Every structure is written in structure tokens, then in C-alpha cells.
mmCIF file of C-alpha atoms in Angstrom:
data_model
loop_
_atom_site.group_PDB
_atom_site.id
_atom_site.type_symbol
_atom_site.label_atom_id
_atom_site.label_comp_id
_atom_site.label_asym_id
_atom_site.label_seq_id
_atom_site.Cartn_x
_atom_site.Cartn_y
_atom_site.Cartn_z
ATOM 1 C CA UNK A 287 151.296 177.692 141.223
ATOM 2 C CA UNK A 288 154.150 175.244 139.522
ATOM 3 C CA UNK A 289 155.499 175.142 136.352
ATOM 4 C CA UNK A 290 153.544 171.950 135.567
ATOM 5 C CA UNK A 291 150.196 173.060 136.755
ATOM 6 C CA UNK A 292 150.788 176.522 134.507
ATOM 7 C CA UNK A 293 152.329 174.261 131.254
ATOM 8 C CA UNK A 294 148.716 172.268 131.208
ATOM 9 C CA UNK A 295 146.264 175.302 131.932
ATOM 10 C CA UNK A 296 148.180 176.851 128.745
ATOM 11 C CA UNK A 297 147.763 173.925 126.500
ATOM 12 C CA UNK A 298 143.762 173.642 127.738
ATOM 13 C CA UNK A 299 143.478 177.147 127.059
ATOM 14 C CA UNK A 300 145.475 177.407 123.583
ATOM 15 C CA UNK A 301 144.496 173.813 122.133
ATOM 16 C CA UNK A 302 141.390 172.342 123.812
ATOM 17 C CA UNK A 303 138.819 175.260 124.736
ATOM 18 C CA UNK A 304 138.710 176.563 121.058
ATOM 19 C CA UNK A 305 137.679 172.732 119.751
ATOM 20 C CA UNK A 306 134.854 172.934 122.774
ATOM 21 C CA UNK A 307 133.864 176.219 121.985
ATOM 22 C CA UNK A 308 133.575 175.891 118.318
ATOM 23 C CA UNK A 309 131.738 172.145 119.014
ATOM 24 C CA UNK A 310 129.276 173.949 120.797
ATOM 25 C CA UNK A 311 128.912 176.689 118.024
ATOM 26 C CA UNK A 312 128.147 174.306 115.112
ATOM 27 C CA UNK A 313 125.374 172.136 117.551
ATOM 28 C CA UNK A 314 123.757 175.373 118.265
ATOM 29 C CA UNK A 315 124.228 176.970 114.125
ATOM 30 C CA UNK A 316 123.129 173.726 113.079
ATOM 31 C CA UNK A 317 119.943 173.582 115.387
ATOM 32 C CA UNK A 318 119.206 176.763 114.320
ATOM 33 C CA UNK A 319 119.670 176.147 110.611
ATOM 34 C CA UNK A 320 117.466 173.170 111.047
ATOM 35 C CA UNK A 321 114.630 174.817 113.035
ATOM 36 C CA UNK A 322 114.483 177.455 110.160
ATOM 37 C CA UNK A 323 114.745 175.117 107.174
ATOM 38 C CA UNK A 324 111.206 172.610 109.270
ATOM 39 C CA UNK A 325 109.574 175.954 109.323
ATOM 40 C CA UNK A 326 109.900 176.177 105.881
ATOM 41 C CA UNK A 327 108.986 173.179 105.018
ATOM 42 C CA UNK A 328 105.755 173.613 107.312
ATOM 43 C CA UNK A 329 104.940 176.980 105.702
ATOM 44 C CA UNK A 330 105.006 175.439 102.194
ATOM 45 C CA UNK A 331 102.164 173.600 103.017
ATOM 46 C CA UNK A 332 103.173 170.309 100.998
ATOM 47 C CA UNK A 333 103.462 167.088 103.087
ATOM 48 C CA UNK A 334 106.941 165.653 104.205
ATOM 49 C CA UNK A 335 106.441 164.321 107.815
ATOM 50 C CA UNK A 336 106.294 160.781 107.384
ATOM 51 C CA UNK A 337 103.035 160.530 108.464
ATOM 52 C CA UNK A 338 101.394 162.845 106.099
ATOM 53 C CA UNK A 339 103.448 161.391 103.569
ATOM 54 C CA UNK A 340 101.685 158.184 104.084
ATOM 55 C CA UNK A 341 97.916 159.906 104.644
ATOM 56 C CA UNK A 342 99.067 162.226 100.951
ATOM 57 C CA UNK A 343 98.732 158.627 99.003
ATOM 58 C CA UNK A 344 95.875 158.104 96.641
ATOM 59 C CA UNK A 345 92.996 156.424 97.898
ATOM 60 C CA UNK A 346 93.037 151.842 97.023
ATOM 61 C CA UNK A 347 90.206 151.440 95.020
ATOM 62 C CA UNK A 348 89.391 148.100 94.850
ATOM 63 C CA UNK A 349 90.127 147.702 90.726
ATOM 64 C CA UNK A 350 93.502 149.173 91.304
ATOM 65 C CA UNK A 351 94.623 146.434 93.953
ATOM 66 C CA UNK A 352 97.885 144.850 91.933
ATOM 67 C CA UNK A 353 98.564 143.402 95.675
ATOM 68 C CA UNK A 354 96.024 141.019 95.325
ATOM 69 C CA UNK A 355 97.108 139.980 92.188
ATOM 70 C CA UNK A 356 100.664 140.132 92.855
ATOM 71 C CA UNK A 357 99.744 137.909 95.936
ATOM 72 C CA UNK A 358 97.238 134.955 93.780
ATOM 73 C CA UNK A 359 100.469 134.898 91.242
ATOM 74 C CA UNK A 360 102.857 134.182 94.495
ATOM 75 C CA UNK A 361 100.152 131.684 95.848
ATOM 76 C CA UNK A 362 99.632 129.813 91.798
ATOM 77 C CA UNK A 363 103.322 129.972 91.029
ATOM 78 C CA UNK A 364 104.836 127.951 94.280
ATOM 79 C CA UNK A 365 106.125 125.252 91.957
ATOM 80 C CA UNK A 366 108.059 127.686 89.661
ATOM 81 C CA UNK A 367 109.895 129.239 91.781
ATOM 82 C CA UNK A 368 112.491 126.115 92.853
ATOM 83 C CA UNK A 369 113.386 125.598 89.934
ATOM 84 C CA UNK A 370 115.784 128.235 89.524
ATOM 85 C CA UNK A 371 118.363 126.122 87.107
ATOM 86 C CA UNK A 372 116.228 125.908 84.784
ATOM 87 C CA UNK A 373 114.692 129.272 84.087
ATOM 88 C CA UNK A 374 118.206 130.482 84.580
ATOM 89 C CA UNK A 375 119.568 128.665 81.541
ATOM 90 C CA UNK A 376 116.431 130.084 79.497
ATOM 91 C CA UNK A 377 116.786 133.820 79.454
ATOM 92 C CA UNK A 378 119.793 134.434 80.975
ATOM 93 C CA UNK A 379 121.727 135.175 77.129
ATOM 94 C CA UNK A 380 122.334 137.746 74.860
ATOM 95 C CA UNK A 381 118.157 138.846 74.231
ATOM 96 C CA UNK A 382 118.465 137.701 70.234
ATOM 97 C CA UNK A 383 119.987 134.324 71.064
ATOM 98 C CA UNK A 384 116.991 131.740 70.734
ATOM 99 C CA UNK A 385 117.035 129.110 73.728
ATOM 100 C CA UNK A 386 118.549 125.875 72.766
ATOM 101 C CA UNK A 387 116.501 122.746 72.398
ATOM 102 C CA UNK A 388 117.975 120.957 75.257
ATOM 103 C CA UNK A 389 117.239 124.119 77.078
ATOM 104 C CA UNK A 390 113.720 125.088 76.280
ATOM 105 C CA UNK A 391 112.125 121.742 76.722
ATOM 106 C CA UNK A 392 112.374 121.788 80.647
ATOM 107 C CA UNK A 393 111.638 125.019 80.568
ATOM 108 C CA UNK A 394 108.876 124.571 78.373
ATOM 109 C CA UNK A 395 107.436 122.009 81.014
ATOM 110 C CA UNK A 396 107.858 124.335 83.654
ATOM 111 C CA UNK A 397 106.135 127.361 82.280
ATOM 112 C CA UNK A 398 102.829 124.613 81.520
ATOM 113 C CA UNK A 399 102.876 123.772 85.063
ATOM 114 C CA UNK A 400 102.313 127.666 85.875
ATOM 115 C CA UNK A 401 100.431 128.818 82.955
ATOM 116 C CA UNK A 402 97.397 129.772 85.837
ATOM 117 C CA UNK A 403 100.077 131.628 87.548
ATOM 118 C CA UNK A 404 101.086 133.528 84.458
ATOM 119 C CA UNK A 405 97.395 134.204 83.213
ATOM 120 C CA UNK A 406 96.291 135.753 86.638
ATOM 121 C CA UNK A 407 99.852 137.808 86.493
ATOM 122 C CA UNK A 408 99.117 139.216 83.201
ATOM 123 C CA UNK A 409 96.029 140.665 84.163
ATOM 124 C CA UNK A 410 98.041 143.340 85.403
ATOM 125 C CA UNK A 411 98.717 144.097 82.142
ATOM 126 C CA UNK A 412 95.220 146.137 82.273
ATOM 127 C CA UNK A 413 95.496 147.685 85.620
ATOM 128 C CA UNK A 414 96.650 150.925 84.381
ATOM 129 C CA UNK A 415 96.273 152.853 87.431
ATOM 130 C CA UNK A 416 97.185 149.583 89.856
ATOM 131 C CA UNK A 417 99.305 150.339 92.967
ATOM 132 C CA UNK A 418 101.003 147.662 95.110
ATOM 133 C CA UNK A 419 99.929 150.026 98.387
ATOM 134 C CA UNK A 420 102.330 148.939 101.463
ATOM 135 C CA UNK A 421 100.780 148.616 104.842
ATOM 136 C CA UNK A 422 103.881 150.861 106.836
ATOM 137 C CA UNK A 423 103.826 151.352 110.691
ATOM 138 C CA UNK A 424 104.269 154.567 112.514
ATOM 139 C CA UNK A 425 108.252 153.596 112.046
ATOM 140 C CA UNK A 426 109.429 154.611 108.488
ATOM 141 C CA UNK A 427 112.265 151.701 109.286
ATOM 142 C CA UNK A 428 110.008 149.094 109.433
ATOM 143 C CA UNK A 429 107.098 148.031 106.647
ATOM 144 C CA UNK A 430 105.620 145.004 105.042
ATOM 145 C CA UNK A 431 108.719 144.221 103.218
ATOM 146 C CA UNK A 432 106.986 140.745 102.404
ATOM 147 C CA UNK A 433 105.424 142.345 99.717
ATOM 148 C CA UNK A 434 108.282 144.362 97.765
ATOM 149 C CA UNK A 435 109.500 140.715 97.954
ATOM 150 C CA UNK A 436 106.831 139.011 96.128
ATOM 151 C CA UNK A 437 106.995 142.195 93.830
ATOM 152 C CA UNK A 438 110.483 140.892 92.582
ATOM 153 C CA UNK A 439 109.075 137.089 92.602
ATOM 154 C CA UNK A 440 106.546 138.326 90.473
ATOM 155 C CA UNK A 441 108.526 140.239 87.585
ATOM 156 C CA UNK A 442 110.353 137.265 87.099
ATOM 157 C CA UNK A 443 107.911 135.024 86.622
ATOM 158 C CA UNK A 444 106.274 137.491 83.565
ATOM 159 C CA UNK A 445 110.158 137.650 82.602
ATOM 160 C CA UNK A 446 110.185 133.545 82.224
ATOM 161 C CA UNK A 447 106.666 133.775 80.624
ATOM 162 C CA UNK A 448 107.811 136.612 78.124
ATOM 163 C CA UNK A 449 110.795 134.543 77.204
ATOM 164 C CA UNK A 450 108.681 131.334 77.290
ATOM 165 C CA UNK A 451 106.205 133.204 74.757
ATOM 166 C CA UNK A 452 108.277 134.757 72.389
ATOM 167 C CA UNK A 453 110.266 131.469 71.658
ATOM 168 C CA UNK A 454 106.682 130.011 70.643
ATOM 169 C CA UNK A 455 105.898 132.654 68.475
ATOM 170 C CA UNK A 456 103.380 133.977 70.685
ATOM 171 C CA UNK A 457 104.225 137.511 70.219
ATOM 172 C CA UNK A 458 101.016 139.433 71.284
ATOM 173 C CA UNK A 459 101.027 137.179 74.654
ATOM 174 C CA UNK A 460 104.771 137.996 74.973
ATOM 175 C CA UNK A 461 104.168 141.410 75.001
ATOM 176 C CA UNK A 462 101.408 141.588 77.405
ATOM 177 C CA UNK A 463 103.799 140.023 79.699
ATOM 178 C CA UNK A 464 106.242 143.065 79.342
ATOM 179 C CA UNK A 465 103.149 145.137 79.425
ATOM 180 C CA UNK A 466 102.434 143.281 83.074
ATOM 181 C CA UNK A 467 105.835 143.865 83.999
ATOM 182 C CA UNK A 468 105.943 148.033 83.854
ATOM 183 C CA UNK A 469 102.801 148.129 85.544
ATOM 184 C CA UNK A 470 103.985 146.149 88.728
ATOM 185 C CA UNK A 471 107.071 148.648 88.560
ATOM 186 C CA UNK A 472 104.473 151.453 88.030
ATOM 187 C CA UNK A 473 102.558 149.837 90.845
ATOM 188 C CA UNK A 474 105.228 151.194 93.652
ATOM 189 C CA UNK A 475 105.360 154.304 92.424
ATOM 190 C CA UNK A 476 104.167 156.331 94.990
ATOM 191 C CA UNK A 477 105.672 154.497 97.871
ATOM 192 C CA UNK A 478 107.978 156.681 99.947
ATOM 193 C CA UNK A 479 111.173 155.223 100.875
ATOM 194 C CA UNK A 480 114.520 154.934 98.516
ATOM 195 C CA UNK A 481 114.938 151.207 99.310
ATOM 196 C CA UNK A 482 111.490 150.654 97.671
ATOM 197 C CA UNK A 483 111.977 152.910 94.755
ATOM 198 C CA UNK A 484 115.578 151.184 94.325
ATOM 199 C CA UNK A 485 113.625 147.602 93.721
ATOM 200 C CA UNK A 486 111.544 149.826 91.464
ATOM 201 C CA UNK A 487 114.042 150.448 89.436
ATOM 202 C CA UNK A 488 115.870 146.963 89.388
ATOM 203 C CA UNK A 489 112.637 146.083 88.020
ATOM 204 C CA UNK A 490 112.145 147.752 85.467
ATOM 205 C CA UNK A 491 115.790 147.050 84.102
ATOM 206 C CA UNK A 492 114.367 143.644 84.409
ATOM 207 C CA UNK A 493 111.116 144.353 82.061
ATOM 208 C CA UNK A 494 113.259 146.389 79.749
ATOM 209 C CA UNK A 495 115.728 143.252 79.485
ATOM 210 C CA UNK A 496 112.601 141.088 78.419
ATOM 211 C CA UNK A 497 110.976 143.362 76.256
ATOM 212 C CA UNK A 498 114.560 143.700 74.265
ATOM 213 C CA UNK A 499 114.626 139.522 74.184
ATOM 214 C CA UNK A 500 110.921 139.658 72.827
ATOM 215 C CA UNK A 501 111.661 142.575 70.246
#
């Protein structure tokens, strides 16, 4: 055998079969380790698949359906939602600042043109036990999305009307707004993916912020 062929079977054998062995190793500790910790999870009986997950969620009863609210808002509030300058300039400032004059009256205007929008939002406020229940597929990736959406179009419409209210001196209206607000964030709280539970929590930042303005 020459030199050559002797110099690389050394270097396989010193440098390159311990990586291979050791790769196969960890796949076969890890499978093992994985194996053990599903037959765990099976044996405590509580769901995790992603199926049962979604079959473990409370039963819709019709008077807990914030979707269909959540949608009519959506479907009332088409006008408001363009309009983005000026809502911006009306609560987006220090929460005991008052909205200027030159500020409120467009946004005054605005909020008129949606008051229907803002009354059938704020019936929320006494759906204690409302759930914005996602229609999900057999794919955990994939969901109707659509509706987390309209979830975030919808807490800043009460945030607009909570703003709107409190500058008018409309305080018990103001805070049935915020009151609307945590219950569309308590509304996906038994959905079961972090991207959901991470708008969850935007929003309620958002219906804290408001309810600070209107204190």
C-alpha cells in the first residue's frame, strides 16, 4: 500500500469516523429521548397533539360568538379605517394630554360617521365569556388569519372611540369601550398557537394604553 493511500486512511480513521460515529449516536439518543418524553406525554392523559388541542376547546355557543361581532364592526366601520392621519394625530400623545382643537374636530367627524360601528363593537363589552373561535385546518401552519386581523382592526377602533369619548366627557361610554377592548383580547384566549397569543398581547397593551388616556 503507499505512503499516500496509508496518510488518508489515518486521517479518516483519527479525524472523520469519530464525527460519523458520534452523529449517528446523538440521532439515535435523541430519537430515543423523544420516543420516551411522547410516551409521557400520552400517559398523562392531557391533550397536546394538535388535533386534540383543537377538539379540547370549549364548545361556541351562539351568545359567546365575539366573531360575529368582531366581523358586523369590520363590515360598519369600512369608512374609518382610511383615515389613518387623522385618528393618528388623536390618541397617539402622552394619555393626559387633551387633543387639540384643530385635532379633535376631524376626528370628531370621523368617529360620527362610525358611531353604528362603535355601538355594535361595544356590545362586546357584555360578552363575558365571548371567544373569537378560529376555524384552523389539519395544518397548525395555516388558519383563518383573516380574523386575528380584523381582531387588531377592531381594538383600534374601541381605542379611537375611547379617546373620542373621554374628550366629550362621556366617561361611562369611554369605559365600556376599554371594557370591549379586554374582552376581544380575552376572546383569543384559548387559541393555540404563539403567533395568536402574541397579537393577544399587543392588544391588550393597546386597551391598557386607552384605559390610562381615559383615567
Amino acid at each position: 500500500m503507499r505512503r499516500w493511500t496509508k496518510r488518508i486512511l489515518i486521517v479518516l480513521a483519527v479525524f472523520v469516523l469519530p464525527v460519523v460515529a458520534f452523529y449517528f449516536y446523538a440521532s439515535w439518543q435523541g430519537e430515543r429521548e423523544l420516543r420516551a418524553v411522547l410516551a409521557q406525554l400520552d400517559a398523562d392523559e392531557a391533550p397536546w397533539r394538535w388535533e386534540d388541542l383543537i377538539a379540547a376547546r370549549p364548545k361556541l355557543a351562539e351568545h359567546e360568538d365575539a366573531r360575529a361581532v368582531v366581523l358586523n364592526t369590520r363590515q360598519l366601520a369600512a369608512g374609518y379605517y382610511g383615515q389613518y392621519k387623522i385618528w393618528e394625530k388623536a390618541y397617539h400623545r402622552p394619555p393626559y394630554s387633551v387633543i387639540s382643537p384643530e385635532d379633535f374636530e376631524p376626528f370628531h367627524e370621523l368617529m360620527k360617521s362610525v358611531a353604528p360601528a362603535v355601538a355594535e363593537a361595544r356590545k362586546l363589552a357584555s360578552m363575558p365569556h365571548g371567544r373569537l373561535q378560529i376555524a384552523w385546518s389539519d395544518n397548525s401552519l395555516t388558519g383563518n388569519w383573516d380574523d386575528v386581523q380584523k381582531a387588531r382592526e377592531f381594538i383600534a377602533l374601541l381605542q379611537s372611540a375611547a379617546a373620542w369619548h373621554a374628550q366629550l366627557g362621556d366617561f361611562d361610554a369611554a369605559m365600556e369601550d376599554c371594557l370591549a377592548m379586554q374582552r376581544v383580547c380575552q376572546a383569543l384566549a384559548d387559541e393555540p398557537t404563539i403567533i395568536n397569543h402574541l397579537v393577544r398581547i399587543a392588544m391588550k397593551a393597546i386597551s391598557m394604553q386607552a384605559l390610562e388616556r381615559v383615567m
